[in-house]
PDB file of C-alpha atoms and ligand atoms in Angstrom:
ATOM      1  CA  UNK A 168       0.000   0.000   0.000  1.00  0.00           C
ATOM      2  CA  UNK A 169       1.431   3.319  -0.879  1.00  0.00           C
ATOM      3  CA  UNK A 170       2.433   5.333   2.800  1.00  0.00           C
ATOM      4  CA  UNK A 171       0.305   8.181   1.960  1.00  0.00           C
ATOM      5  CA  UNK A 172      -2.940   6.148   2.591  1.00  0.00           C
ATOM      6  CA  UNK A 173      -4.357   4.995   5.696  1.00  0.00           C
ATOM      7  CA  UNK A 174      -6.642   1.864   3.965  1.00  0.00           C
ATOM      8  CA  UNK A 175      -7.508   0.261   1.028  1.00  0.00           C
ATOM      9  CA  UNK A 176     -11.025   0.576   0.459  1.00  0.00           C
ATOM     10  CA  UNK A 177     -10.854  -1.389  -3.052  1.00  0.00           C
ATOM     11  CA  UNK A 178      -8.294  -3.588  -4.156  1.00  0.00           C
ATOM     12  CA  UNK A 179      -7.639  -3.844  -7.794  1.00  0.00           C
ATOM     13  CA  UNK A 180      -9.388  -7.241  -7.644  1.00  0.00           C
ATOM     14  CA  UNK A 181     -12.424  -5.849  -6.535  1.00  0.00           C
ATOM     15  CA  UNK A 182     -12.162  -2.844  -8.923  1.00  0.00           C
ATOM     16  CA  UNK A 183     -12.254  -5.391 -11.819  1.00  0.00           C
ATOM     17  CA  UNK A 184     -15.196  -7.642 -10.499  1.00  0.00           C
ATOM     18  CA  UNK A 185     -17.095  -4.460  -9.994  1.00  0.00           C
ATOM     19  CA  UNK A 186     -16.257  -2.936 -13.684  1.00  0.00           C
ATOM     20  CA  UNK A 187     -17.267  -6.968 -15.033  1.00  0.00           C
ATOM     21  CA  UNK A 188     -20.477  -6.780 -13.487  1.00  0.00           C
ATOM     22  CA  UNK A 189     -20.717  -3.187 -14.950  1.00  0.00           C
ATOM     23  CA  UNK A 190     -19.550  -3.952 -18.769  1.00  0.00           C
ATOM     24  CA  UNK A 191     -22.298  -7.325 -18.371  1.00  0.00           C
ATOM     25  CA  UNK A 192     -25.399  -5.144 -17.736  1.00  0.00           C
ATOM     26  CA  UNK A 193     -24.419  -2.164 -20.354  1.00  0.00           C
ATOM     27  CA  UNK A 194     -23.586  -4.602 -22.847  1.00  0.00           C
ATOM     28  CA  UNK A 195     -27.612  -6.229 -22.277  1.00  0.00           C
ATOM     29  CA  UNK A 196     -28.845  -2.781 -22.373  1.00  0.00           C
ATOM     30  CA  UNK A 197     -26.872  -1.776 -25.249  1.00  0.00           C
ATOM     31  CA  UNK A 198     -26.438  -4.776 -27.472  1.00  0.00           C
ATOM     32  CA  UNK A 199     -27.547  -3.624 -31.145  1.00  0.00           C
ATOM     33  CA  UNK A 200     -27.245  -0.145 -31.024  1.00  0.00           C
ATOM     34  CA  UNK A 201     -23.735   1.115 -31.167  1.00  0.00           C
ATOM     35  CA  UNK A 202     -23.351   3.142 -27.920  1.00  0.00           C
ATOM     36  CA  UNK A 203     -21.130   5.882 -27.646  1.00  0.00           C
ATOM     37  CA  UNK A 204     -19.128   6.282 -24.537  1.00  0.00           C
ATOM     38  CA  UNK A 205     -17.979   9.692 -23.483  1.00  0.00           C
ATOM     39  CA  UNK A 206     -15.450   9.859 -20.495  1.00  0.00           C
ATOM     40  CA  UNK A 207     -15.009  12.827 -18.503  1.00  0.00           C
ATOM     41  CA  UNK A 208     -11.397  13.771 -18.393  1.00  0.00           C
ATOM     42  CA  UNK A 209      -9.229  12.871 -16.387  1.00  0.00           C
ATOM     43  CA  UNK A 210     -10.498  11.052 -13.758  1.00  0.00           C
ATOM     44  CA  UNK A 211     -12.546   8.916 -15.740  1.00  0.00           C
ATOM     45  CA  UNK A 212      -9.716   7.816 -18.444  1.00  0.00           C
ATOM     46  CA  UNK A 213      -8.566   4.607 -16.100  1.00  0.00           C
ATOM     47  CA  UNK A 214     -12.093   3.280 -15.686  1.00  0.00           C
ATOM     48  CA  UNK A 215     -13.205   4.030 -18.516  1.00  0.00           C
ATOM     49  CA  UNK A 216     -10.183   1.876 -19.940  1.00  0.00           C
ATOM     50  CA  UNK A 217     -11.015  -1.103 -18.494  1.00  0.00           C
ATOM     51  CA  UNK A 218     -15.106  -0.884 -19.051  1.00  0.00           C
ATOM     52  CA  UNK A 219     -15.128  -0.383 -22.427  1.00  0.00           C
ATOM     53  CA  UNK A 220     -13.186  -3.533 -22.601  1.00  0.00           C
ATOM     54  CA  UNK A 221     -15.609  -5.224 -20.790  1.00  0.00           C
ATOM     55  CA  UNK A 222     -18.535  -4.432 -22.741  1.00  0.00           C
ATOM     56  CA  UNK A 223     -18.447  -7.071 -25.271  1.00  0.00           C
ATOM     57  CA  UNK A 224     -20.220  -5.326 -28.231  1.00  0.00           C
ATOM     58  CA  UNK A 225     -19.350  -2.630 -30.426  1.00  0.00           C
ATOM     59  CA  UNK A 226     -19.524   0.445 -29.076  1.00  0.00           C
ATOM     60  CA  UNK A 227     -17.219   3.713 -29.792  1.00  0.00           C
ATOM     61  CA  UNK A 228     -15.556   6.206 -27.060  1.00  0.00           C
ATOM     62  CA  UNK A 229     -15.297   9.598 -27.171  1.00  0.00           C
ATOM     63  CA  UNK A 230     -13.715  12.341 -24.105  1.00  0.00           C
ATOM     64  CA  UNK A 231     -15.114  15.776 -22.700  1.00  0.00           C
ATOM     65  CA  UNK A 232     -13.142  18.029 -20.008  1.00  0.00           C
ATOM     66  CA  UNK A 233     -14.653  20.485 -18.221  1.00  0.00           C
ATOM     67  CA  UNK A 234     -12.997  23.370 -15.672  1.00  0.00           C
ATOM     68  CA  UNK A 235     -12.135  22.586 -12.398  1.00  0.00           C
ATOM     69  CA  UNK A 236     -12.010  25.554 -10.560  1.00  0.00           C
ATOM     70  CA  UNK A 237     -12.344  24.178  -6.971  1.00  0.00           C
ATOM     71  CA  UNK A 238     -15.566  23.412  -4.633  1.00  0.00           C
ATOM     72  CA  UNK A 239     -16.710  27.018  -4.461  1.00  0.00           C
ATOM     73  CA  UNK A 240     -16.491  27.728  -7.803  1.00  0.00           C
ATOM     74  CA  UNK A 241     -17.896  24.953  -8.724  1.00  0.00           C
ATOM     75  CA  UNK A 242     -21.104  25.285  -6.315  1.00  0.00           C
ATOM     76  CA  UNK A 243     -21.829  28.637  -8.509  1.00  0.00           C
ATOM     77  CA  UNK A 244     -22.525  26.578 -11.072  1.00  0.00           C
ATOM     78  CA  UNK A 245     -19.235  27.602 -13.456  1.00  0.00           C
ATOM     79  CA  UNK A 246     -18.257  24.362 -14.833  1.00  0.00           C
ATOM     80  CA  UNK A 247     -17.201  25.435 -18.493  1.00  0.00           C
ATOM     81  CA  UNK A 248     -16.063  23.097 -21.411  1.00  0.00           C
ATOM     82  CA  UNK A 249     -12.432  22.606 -22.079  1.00  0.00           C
ATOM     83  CA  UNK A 250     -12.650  20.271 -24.220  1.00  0.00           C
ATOM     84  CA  UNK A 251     -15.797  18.339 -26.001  1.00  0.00           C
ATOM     85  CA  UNK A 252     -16.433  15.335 -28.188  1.00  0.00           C
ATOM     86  CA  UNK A 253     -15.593  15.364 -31.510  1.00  0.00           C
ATOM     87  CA  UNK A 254     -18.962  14.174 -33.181  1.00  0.00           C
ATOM     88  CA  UNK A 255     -22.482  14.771 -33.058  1.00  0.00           C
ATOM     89  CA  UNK A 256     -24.379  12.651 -30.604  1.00  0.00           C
ATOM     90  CA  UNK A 257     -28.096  13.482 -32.215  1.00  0.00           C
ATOM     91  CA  UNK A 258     -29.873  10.406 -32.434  1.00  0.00           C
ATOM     92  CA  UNK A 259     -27.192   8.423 -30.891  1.00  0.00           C
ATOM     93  CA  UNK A 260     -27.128   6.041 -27.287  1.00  0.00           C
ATOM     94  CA  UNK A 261     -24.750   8.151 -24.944  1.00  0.00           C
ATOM     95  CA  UNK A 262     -23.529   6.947 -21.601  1.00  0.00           C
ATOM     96  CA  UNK A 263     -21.509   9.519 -19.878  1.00  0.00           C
ATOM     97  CA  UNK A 264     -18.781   7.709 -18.002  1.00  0.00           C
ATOM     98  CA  UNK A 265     -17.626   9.420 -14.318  1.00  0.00           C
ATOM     99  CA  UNK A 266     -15.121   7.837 -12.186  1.00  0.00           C
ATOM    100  CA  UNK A 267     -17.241   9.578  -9.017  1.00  0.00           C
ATOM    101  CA  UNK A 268     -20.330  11.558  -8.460  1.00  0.00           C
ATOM    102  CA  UNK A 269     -19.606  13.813  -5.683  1.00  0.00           C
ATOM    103  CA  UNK A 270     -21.719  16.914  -5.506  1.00  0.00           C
ATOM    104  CA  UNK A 271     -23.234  15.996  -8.508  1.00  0.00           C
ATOM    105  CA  UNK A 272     -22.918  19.312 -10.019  1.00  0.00           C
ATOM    106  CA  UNK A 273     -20.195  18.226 -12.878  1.00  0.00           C
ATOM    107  CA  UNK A 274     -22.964  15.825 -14.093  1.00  0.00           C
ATOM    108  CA  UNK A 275     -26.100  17.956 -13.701  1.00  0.00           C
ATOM    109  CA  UNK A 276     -23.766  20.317 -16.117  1.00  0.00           C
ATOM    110  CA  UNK A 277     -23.006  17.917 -17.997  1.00  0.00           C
ATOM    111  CA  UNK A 278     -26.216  16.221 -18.786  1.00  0.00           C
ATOM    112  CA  UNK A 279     -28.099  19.575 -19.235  1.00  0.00           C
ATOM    113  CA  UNK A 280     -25.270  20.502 -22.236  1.00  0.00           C
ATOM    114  CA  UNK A 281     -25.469  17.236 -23.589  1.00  0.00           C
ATOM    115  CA  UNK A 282     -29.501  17.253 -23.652  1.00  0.00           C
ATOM    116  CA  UNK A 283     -29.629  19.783 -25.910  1.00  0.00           C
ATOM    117  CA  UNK A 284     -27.771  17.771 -28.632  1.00  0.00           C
ATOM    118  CA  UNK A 285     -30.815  15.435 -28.988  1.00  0.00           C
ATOM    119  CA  UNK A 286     -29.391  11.985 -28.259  1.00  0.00           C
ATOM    120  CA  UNK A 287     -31.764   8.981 -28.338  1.00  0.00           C
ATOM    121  CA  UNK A 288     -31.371   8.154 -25.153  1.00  0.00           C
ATOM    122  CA  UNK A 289     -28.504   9.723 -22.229  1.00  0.00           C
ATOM    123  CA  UNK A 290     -27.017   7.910 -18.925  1.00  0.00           C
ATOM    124  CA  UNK A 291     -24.475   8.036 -16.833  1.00  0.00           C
ATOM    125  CA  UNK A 292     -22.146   4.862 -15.539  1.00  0.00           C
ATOM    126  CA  UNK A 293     -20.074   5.927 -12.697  1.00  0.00           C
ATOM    127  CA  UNK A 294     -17.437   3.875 -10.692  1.00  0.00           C
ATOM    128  CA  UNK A 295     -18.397   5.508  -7.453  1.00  0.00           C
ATOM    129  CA  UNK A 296     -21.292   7.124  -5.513  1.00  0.00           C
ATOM    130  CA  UNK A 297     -20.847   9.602  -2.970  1.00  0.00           C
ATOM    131  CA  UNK A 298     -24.551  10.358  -1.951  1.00  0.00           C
ATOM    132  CA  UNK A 299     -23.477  12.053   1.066  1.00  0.00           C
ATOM    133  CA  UNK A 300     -22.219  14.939  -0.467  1.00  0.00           C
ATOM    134  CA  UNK A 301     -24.693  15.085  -2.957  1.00  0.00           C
ATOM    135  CA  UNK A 302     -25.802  18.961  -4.157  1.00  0.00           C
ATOM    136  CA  UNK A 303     -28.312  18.235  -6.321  1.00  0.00           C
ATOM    137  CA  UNK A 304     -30.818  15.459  -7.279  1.00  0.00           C
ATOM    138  CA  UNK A 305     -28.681  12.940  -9.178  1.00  0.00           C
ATOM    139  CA  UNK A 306     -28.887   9.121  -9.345  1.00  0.00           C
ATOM    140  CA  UNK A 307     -26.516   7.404 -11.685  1.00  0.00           C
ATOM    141  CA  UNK A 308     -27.798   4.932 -13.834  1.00  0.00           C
ATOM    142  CA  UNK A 309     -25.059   2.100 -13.248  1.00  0.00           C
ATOM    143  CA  UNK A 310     -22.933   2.631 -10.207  1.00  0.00           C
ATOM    144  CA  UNK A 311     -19.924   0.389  -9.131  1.00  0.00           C
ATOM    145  CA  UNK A 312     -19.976   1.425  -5.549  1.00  0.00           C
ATOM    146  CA  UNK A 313     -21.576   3.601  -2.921  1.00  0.00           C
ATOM    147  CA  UNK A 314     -18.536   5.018  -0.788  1.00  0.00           C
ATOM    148  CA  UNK A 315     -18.257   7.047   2.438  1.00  0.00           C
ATOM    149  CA  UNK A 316     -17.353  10.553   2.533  1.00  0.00           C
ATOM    150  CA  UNK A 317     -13.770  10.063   2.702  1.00  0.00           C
ATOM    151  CA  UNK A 318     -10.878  11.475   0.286  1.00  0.00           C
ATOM    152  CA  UNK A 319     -10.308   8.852  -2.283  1.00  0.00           C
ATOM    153  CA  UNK A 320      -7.697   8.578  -4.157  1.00  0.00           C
ATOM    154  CA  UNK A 321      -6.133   5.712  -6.797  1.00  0.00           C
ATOM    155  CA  UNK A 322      -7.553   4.444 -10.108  1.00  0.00           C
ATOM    156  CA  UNK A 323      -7.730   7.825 -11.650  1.00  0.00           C
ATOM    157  CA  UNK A 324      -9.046   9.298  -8.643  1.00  0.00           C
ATOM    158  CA  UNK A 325      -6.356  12.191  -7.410  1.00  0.00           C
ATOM    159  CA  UNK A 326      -5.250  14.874  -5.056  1.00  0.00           C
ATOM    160  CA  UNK A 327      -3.149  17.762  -6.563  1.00  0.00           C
ATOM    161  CA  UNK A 328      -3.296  15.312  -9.575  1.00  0.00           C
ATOM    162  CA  UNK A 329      -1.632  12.484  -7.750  1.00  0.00           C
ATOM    163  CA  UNK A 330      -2.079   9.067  -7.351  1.00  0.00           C
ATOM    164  CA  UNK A 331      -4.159   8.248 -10.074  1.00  0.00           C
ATOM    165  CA  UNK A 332      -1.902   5.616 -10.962  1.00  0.00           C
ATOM    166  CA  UNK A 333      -2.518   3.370  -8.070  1.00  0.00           C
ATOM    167  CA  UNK A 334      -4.169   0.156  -9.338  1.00  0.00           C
ATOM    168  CA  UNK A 335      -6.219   0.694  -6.027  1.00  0.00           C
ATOM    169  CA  UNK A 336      -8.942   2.669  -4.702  1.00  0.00           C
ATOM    170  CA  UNK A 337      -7.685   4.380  -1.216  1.00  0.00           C
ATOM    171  CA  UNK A 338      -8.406   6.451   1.471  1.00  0.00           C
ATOM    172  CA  UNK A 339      -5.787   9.830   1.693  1.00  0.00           C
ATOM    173  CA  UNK A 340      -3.965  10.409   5.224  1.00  0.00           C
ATOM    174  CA  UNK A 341      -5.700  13.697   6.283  1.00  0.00           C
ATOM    175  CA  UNK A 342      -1.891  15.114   7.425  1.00  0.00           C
ATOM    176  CA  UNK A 343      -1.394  14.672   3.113  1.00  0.00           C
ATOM    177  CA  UNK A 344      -4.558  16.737   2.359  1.00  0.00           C
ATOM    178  CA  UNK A 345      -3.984  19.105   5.236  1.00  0.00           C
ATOM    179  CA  UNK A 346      -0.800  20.269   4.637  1.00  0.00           C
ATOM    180  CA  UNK A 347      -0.870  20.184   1.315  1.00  0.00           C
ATOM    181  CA  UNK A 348      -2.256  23.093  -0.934  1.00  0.00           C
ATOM    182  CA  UNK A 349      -3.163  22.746  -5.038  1.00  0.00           C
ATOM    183  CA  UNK A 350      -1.930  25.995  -6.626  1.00  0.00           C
ATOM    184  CA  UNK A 351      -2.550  27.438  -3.529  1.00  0.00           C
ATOM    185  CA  UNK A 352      -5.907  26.010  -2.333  1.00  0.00           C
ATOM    186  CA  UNK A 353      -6.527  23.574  -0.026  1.00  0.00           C
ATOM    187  CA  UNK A 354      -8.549  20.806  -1.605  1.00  0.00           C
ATOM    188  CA  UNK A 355     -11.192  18.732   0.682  1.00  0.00           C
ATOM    189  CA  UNK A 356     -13.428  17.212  -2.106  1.00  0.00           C
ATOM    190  CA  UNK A 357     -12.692  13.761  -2.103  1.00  0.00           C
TER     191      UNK A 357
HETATM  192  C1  LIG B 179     -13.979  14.910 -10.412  1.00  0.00           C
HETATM  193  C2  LIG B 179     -14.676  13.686 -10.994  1.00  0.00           C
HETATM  194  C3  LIG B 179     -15.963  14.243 -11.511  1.00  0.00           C
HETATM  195  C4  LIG B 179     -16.264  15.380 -10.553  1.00  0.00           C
HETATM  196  C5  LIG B 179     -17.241  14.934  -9.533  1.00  0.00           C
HETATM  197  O1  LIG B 179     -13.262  15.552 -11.397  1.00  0.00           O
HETATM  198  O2  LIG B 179     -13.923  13.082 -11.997  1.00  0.00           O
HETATM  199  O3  LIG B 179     -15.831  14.750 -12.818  1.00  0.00           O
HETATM  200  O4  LIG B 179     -15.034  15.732  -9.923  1.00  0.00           O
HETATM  201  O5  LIG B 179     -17.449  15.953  -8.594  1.00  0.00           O
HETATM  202  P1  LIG B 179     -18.855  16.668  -8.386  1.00  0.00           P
HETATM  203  O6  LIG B 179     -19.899  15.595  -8.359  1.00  0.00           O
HETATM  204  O7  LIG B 179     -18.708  17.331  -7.041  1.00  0.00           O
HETATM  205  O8  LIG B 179     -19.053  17.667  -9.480  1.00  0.00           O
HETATM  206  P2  LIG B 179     -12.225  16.739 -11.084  1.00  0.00           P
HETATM  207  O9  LIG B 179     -12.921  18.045 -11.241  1.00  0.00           O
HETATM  208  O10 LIG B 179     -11.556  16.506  -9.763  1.00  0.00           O
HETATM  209  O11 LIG B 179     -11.209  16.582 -12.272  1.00  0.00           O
HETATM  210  P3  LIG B 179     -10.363  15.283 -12.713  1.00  0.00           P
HETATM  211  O12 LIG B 179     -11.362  14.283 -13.278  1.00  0.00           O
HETATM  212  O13 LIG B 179      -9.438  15.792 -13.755  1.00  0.00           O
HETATM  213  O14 LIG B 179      -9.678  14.738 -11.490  1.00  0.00           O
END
């Protein structure tokens, strides 16, 4: 375990059996009609990785980015694109692929944008739920796993864009996140 954590909360084995059981039930849903798969950059790009290899039907993958400004920022409402997909996604079956849901208020962004684009149908697949610091009304469609409110970190999950190499998901020693500042700010979201 890397010394910076005080627990693994999933191990890489569980991470897999988790994104399995996700890939079986989106390929059932999806089987037929050519999904496209938009991860939400970065935190997304390791799950995403491994889902969209198991969903065993053709499907395509596409990535957004959006600003990250920091909690209060964020809470105004000023998420902005930095980057979107490269294709039109009228008339097409869209999951939107998160490696959390925290507040909630990247997604509620997100789907609102992407609503206006006319897709057949829109979800959202996240690895983790964090109901408990939930902003807004927002239920994922397919979740891997409800989690506490505790920092997380590993699997594309990060702190001052750390750690998201860790095959594992963990949980941050607070004396990392405390004493630690991100261009300046301190950083409690995870
Ligand atoms: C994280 C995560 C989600 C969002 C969830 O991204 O990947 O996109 O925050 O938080 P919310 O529900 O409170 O809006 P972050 O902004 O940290 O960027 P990153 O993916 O590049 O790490």
């Amino acid at each position: 375990m890397h010394q910076d954590l005080e627990e693994i909360l999933f191990s890489a084995e569980e991470i897999a059996a988790g994104v399995k059981r996700l890939g079986a039930a989106l390929a059932a849903e999806y089987r037929g009609s050519d999904p496209l798969f938009i991860g939400v950059l970065k935190g997304a790009v390791v799950f995403l990785s491994d889902l969209i290899r198991a969903v065993e039907i053709p499907l395509h993958y596409d990535f957004i980015a959006v600003s990250s400004y920091g909690k209060a920022t964020k809470s105004s409402g000023q998420v902005q694109f930095l980057k979107d997909v490269g294709q039109s996604i009228e008339g097409r079956d869209v999951v939107l692929v998160e490696d959390i849901v925290d507040t909630g208020l990247t997604l509620k962004y997100l789907l609102e944008n992407l609503r206006t684009r006319g897709p057949r149908t829109l979800k959202v697949c996240t690895l983790l739920d964090k109901p408990e610091r939930r902003q807004v009304e927002i239920k994922p469609d397919y979740n891997g796993f409800v989690v506490p409110d505790r920092f997380l970190v590993g699997y594309g999950l990060d702190f001052a864009d750390r750690y998201r190499n860790l095959p594992y998901i963990g949980v941050l020693k607070p004396e990392i996140y405390r004493v630690s500042s991100n261009h300046g700010k301190i950083r409690t979201k995870y």
